[in-house]
CSV table of C-alpha atoms and ligand atoms in Angstrom, one decimal:
chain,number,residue,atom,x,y,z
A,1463,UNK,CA,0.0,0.0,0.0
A,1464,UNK,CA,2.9,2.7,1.0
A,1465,UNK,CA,4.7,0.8,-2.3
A,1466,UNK,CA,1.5,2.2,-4.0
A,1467,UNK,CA,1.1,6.0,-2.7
A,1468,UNK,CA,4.9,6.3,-3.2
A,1469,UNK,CA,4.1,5.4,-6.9
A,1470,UNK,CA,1.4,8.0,-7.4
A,1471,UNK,CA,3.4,10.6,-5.8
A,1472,UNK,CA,6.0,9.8,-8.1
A,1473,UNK,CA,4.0,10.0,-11.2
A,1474,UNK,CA,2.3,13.2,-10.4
A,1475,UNK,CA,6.3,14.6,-10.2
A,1476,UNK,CA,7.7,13.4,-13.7
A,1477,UNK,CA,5.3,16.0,-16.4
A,1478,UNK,CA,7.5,18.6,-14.3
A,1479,UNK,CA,10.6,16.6,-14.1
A,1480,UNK,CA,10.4,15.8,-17.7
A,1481,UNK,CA,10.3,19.5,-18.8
A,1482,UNK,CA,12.7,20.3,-17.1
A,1483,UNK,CA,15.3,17.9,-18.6
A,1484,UNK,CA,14.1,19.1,-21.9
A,1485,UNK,CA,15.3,22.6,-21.3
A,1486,UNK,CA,18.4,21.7,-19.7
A,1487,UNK,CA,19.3,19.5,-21.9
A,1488,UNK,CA,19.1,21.4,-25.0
A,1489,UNK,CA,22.6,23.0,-25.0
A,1490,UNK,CA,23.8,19.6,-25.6
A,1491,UNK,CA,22.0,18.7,-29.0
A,1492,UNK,CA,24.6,20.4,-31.3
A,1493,UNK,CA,27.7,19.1,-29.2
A,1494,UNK,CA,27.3,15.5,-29.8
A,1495,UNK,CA,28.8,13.6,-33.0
A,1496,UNK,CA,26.3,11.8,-34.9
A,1497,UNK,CA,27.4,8.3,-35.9
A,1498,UNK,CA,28.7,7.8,-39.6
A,1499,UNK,CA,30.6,4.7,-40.1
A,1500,UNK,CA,26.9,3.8,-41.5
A,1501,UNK,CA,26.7,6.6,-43.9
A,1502,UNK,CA,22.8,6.2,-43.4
A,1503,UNK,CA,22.7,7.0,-40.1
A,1504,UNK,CA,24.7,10.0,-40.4
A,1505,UNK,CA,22.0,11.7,-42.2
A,1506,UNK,CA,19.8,12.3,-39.3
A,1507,UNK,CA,19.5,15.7,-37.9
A,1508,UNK,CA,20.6,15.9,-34.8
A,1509,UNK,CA,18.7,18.4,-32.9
A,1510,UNK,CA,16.0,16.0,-32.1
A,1511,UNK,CA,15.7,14.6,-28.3
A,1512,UNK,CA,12.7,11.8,-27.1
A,1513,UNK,CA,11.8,10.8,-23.8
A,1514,UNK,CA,9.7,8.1,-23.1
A,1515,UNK,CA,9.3,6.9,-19.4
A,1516,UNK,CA,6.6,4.3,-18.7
A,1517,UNK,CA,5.1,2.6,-15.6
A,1518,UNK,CA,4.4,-0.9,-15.3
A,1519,UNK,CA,0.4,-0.1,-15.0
A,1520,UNK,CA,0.8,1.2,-18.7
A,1521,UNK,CA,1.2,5.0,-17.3
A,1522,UNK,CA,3.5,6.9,-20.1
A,1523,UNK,CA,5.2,10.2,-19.7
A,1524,UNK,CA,6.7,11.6,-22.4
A,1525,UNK,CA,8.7,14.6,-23.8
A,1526,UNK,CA,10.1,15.8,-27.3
A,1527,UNK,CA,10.3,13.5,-30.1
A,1528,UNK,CA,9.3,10.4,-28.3
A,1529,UNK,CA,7.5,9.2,-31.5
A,1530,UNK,CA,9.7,9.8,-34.1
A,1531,UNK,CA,11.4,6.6,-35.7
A,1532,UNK,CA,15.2,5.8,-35.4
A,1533,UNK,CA,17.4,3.0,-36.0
A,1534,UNK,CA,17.7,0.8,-32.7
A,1535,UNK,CA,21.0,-0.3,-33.9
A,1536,UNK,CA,22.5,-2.0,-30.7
A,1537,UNK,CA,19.3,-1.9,-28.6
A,1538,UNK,CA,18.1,-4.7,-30.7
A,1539,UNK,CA,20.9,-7.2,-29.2
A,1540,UNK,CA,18.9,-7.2,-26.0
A,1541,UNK,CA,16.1,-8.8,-28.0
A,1542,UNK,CA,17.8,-10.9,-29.4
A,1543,UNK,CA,19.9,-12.2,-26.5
A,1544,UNK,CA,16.4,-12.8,-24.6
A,1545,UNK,CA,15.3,-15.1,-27.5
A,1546,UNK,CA,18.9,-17.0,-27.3
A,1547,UNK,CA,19.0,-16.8,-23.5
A,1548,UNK,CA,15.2,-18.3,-23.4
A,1549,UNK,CA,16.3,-20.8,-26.2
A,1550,UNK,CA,19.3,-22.2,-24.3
A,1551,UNK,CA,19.2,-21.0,-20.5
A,1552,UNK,CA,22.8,-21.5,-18.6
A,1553,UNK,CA,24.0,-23.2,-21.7
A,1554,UNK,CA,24.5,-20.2,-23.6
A,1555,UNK,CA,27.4,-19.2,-21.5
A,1556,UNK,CA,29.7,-21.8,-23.3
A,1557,UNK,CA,29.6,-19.7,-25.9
A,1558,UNK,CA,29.7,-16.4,-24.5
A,1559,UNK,CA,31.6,-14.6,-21.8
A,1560,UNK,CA,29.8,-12.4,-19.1
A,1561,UNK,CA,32.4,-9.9,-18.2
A,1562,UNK,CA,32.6,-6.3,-19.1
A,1563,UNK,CA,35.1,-6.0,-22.4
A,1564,UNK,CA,36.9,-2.6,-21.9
A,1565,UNK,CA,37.4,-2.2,-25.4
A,1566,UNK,CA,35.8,-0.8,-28.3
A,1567,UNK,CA,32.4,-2.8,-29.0
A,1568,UNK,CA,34.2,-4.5,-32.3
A,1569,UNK,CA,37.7,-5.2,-31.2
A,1570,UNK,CA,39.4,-7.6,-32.6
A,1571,UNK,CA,42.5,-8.4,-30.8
A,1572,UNK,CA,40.3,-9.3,-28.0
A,1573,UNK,CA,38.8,-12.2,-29.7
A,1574,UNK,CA,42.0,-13.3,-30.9
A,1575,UNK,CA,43.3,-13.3,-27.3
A,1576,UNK,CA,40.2,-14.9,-25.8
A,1577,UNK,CA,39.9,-18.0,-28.6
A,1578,UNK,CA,36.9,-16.5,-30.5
A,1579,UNK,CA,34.7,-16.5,-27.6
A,1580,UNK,CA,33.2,-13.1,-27.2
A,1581,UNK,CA,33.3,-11.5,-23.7
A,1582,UNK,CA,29.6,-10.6,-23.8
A,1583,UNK,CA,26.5,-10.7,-25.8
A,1584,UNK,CA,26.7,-7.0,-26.7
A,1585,UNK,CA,30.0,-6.6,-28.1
A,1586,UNK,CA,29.5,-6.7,-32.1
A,1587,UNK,CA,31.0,-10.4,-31.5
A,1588,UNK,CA,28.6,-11.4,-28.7
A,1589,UNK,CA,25.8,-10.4,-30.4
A,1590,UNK,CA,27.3,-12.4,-33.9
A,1591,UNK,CA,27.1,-15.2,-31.8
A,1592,UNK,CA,23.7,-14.9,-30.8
A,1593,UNK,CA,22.2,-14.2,-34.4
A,1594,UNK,CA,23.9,-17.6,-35.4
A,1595,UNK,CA,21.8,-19.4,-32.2
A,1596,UNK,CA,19.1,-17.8,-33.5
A,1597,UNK,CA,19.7,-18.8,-36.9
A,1598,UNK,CA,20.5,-22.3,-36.0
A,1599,UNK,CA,17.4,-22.7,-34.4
A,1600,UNK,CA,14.4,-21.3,-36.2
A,1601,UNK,CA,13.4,-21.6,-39.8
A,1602,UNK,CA,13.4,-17.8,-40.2
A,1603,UNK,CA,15.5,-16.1,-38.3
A,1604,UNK,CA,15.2,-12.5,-39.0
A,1605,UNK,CA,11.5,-12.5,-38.7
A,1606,UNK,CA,11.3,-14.8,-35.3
A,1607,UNK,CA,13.3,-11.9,-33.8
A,1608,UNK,CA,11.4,-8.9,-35.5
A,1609,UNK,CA,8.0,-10.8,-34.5
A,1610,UNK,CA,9.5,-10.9,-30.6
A,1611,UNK,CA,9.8,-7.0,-31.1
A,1612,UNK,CA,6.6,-6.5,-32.5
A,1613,UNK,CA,4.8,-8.4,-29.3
A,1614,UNK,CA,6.8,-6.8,-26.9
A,1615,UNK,CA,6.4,-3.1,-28.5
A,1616,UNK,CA,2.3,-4.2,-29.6
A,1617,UNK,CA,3.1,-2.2,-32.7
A,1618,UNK,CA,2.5,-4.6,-35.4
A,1619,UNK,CA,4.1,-1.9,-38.2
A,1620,UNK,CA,7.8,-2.3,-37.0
A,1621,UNK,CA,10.0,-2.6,-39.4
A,1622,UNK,CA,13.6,-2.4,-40.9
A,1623,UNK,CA,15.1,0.4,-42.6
A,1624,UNK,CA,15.9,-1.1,-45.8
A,1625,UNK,CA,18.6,2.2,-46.4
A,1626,UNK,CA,20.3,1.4,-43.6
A,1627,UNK,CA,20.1,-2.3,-43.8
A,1628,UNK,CA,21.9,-1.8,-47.0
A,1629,UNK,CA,24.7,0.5,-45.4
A,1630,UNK,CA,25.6,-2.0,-42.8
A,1631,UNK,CA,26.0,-4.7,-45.0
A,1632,UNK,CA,28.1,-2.0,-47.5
A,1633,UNK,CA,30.0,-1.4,-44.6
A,1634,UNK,CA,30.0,-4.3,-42.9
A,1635,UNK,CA,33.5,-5.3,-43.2
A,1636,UNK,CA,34.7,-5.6,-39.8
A,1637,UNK,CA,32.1,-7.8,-38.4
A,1638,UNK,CA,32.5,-9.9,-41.2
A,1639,UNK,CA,36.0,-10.4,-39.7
A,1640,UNK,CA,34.8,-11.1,-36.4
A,1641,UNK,CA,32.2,-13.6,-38.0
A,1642,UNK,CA,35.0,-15.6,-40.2
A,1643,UNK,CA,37.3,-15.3,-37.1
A,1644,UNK,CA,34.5,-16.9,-34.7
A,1645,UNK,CA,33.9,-19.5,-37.3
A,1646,UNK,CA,37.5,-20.8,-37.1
A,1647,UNK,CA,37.3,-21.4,-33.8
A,1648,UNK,CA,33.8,-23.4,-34.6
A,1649,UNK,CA,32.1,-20.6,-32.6
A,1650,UNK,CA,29.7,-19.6,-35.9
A,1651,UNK,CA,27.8,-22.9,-36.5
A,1652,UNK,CA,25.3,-21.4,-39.4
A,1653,UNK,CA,27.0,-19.9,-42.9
A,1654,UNK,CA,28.7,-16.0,-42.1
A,1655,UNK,CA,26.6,-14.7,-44.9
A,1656,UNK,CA,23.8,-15.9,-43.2
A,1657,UNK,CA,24.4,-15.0,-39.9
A,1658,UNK,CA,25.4,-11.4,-40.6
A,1659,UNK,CA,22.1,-11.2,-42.5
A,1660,UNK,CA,20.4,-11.8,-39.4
A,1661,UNK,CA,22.7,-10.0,-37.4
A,1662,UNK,CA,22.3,-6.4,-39.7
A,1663,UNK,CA,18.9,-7.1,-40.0
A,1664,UNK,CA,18.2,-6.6,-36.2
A,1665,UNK,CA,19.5,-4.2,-35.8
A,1666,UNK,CA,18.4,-2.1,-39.0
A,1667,UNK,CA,14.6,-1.7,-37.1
A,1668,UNK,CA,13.2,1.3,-36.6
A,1669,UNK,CA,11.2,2.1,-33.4
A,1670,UNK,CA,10.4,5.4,-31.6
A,1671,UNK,CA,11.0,5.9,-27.5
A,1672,UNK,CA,7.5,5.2,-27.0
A,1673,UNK,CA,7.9,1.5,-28.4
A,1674,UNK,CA,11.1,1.0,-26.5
A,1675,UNK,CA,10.0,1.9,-23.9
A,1676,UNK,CA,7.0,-0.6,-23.9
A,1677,UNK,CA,9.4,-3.6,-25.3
A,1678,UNK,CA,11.6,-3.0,-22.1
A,1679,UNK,CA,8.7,-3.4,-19.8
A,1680,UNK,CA,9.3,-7.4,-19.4
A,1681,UNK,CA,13.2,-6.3,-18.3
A,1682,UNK,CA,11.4,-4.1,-15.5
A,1683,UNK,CA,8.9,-7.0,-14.1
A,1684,UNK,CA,11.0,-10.0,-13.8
A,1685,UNK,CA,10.6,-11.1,-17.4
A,1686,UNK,CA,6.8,-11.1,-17.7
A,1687,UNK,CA,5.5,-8.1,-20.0
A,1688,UNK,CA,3.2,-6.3,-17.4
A,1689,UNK,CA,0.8,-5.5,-20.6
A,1690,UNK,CA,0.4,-9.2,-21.7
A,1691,UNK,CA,0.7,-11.4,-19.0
A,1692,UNK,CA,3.1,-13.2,-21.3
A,1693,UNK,CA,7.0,-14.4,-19.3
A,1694,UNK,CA,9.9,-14.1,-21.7
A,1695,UNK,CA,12.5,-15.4,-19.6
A,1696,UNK,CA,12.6,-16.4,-15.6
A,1697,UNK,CA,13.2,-14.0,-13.0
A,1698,UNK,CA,16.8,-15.4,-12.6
A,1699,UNK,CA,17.0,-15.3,-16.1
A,1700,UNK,CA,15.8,-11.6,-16.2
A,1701,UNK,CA,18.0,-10.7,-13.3
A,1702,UNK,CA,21.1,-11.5,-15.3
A,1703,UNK,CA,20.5,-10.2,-17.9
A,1704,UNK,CA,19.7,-6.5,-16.6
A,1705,UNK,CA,23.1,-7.1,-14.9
A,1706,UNK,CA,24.6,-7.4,-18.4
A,1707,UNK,CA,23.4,-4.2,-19.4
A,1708,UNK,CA,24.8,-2.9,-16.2
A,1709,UNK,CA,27.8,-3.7,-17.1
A,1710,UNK,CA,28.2,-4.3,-20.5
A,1711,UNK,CA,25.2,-2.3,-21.9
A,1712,UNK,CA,26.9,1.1,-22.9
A,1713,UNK,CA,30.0,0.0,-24.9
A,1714,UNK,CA,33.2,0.9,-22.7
A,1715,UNK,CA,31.7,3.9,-20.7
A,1716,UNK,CA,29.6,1.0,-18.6
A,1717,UNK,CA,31.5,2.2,-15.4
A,1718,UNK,CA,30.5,5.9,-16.1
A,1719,UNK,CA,27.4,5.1,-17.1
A,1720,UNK,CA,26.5,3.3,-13.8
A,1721,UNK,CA,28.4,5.9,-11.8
A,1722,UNK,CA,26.2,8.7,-13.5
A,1723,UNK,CA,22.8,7.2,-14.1
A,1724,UNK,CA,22.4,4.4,-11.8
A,1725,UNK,CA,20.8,2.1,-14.0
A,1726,UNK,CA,20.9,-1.4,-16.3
A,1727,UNK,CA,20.6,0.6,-20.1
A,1728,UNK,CA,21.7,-0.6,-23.4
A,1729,UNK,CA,22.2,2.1,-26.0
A,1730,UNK,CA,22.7,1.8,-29.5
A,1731,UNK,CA,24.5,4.2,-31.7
A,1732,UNK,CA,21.5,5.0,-33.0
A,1733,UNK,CA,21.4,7.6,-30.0
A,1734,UNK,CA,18.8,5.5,-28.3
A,1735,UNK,CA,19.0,4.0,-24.9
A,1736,UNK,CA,17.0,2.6,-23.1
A,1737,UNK,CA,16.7,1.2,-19.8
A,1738,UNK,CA,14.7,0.1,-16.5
A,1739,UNK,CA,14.1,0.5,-13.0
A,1740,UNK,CA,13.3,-2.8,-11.8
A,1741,UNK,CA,9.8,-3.8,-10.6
A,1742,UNK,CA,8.9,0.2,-11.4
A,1743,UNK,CA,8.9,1.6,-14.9
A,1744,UNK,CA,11.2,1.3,-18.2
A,1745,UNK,CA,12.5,4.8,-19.6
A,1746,UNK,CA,13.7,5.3,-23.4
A,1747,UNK,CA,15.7,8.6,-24.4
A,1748,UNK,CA,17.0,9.1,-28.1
A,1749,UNK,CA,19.1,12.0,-29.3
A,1750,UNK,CA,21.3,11.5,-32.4
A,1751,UNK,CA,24.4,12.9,-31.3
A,1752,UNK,CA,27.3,10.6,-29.4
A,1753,UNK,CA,29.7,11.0,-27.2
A,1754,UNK,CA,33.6,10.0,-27.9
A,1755,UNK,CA,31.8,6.3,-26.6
A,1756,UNK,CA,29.3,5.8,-28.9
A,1757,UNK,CA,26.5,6.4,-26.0
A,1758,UNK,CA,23.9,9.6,-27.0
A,1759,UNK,CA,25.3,12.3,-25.3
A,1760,UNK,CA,22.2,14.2,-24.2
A,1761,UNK,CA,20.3,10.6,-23.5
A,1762,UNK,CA,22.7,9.7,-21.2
A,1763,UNK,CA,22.8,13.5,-19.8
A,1764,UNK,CA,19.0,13.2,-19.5
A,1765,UNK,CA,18.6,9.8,-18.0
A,1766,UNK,CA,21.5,10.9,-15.2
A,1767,UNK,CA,19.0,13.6,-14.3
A,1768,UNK,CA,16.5,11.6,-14.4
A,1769,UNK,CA,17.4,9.5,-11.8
A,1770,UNK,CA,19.1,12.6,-10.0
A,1771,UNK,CA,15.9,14.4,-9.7
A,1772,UNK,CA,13.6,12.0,-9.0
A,1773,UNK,CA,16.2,10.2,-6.6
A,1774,UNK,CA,15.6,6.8,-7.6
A,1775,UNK,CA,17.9,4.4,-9.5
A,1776,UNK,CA,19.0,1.0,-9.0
A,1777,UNK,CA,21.4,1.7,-5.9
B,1068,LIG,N1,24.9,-2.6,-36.4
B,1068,LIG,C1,25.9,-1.9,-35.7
B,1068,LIG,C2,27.3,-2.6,-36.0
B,1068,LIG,O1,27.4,-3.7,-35.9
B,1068,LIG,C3,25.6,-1.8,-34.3
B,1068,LIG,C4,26.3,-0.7,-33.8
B,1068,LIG,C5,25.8,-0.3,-32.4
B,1068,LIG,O2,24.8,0.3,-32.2
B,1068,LIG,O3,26.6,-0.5,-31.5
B,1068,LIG,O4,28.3,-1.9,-36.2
């Protein structure tokens, strides 16, 4: 019941909370870089700046451009890895390190060190090896994973940006190495070209912060979607894997990340992240422009006051 009044009292503090962050926010827009090793995705404009927060009731708060489409990019390796994770429970780690990588999210050398088994799942690597579970185990791949998104967002419409789809594969060259390397070591079971197929696909779909927010809702409630009813993984399951976006979830600025905004987020470069408050509400922020990391430099500035302002996070 006190659970409960604290909640309401808390909601009826964000419209205010979220305006704020929008104003103070702003001189940050124009200082970010927007990513352009896709040449598609340096395109966008990047004086745009979403907010999404969401409640596990269904409650929604939101700010800016919370409905305007982007390119999930690396956010879409947390759906993916719930699929896998689901598919193959504690076996998965075999395959797959746990541990924070420290290095850029598609190092090489790394790999080479560690015997072709990625350090994590969200390392360009980690996440190779997760399209190949995925591709191993289901008929069609690609549109088991996009059908996953499109329960857990309820938008039916999702889609992938054939433009950028294109780009990545264009430019693709250095995961392709990782793939090829990883299959040497007989960590890629399924064909590269395949695999990478899967792999770019993912994370070529578009979604706004409203239906991030929403998919991220099973991450905040133990792994059942609060809107549905339906479990995705266990709560052990579910408990892991928000401590991989603790830790992992923000390329090599994980540590800052947690230090700052308190919270399990995975961000994609993109500019969206997107993240949870565990057995309270899910939050997704986009705004084009990166930081020397890869992480959206006013979404990260935003969800830090966030937390700071409302004074809850995770610790
Ligand atoms: N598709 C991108 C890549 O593999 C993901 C980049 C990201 O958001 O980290 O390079």
């Amino acid at each position: 019941m006190d659970d409960l009044i604290a909640t309401e009292k808390l909601k009826a503090t964000i419209p205010e909370i979220l305006e704020e962050i929008q104003k103070e926010i702003a001189p940050l827009l124009s200082m970010g870089q927007v990513a352009n090793y896709i040449p598609e995705l340096g395109d966008v404009d990047q004086n745009q700046f979403g907010m999404v927060v969401r409640f596990l009731d269904g409650t929604t708060f939101e700010t800016g451009n919370s409905q305007t489409n982007f390119s999930i990019q690396s956010i879409s390796k947390v759906f993916s890895l719930t699929q896998a994770f689901a598919l193959l429970k504690e076996n998965l780690w075999n395959r797959l390190g746990k541990e924070p990588s420290g290095n850029p999210f598609n190092s090489l050398i790394q790999l080479e060190n560690e015997n072709g088994k990625p350090r994590n799942p969200f390392i360009n690597a980690g996440a190779i090896v997760i399209a190949d579970i995925i591709t191993h185990h289901f008929e069609d791949p690609l549109n088991t994973i996009l059908d996953f998104m499109r329960e857990v967002t309820f938008n039916k419409k999702l889609t992938i940006n054939m433009n950028v789809l294109q780009s990545e594969k264009n430019y693709g060259h250095r995961n392709a190495a990782l793939a090829h390397f990883m299959k040497s070591y007989g960590n890629i079971y399924s064909e590269v070209e395949e695999v990478l197929d899967v792999y770019f696909g993912h994370c070529s779909v578009e979604m706004n912060c409203f239906d991030l927010a929403t998919a991220f809702l099973y991450l905040a409630n133990h792994g059942v979607h609060p809107l549905n009813g339906k479990t995705y993984l266990n709560a052990s399951q579910t408990k892991r894997l928000n401590a991989l976006m603790l830790t992992c979830g923000t390329y090599d600025s994980a540590g800052e990340f947690a230090f700052k905004v308190g919270l399990p987020g995975k961000s994609g470069v993109g500019g969206g992240i997107a993240g949870i408050i565990p057995g309270l509400l899910s939050i997704a922020v986009w705004s084009p422009g990166l930081d020397k990391c890869g992480n959206s430099l006013a979404g990260t500035k935003a969800l830090e006051l966030f937390t700071t302002k409302t004074g809850i996070s995770i610790f």
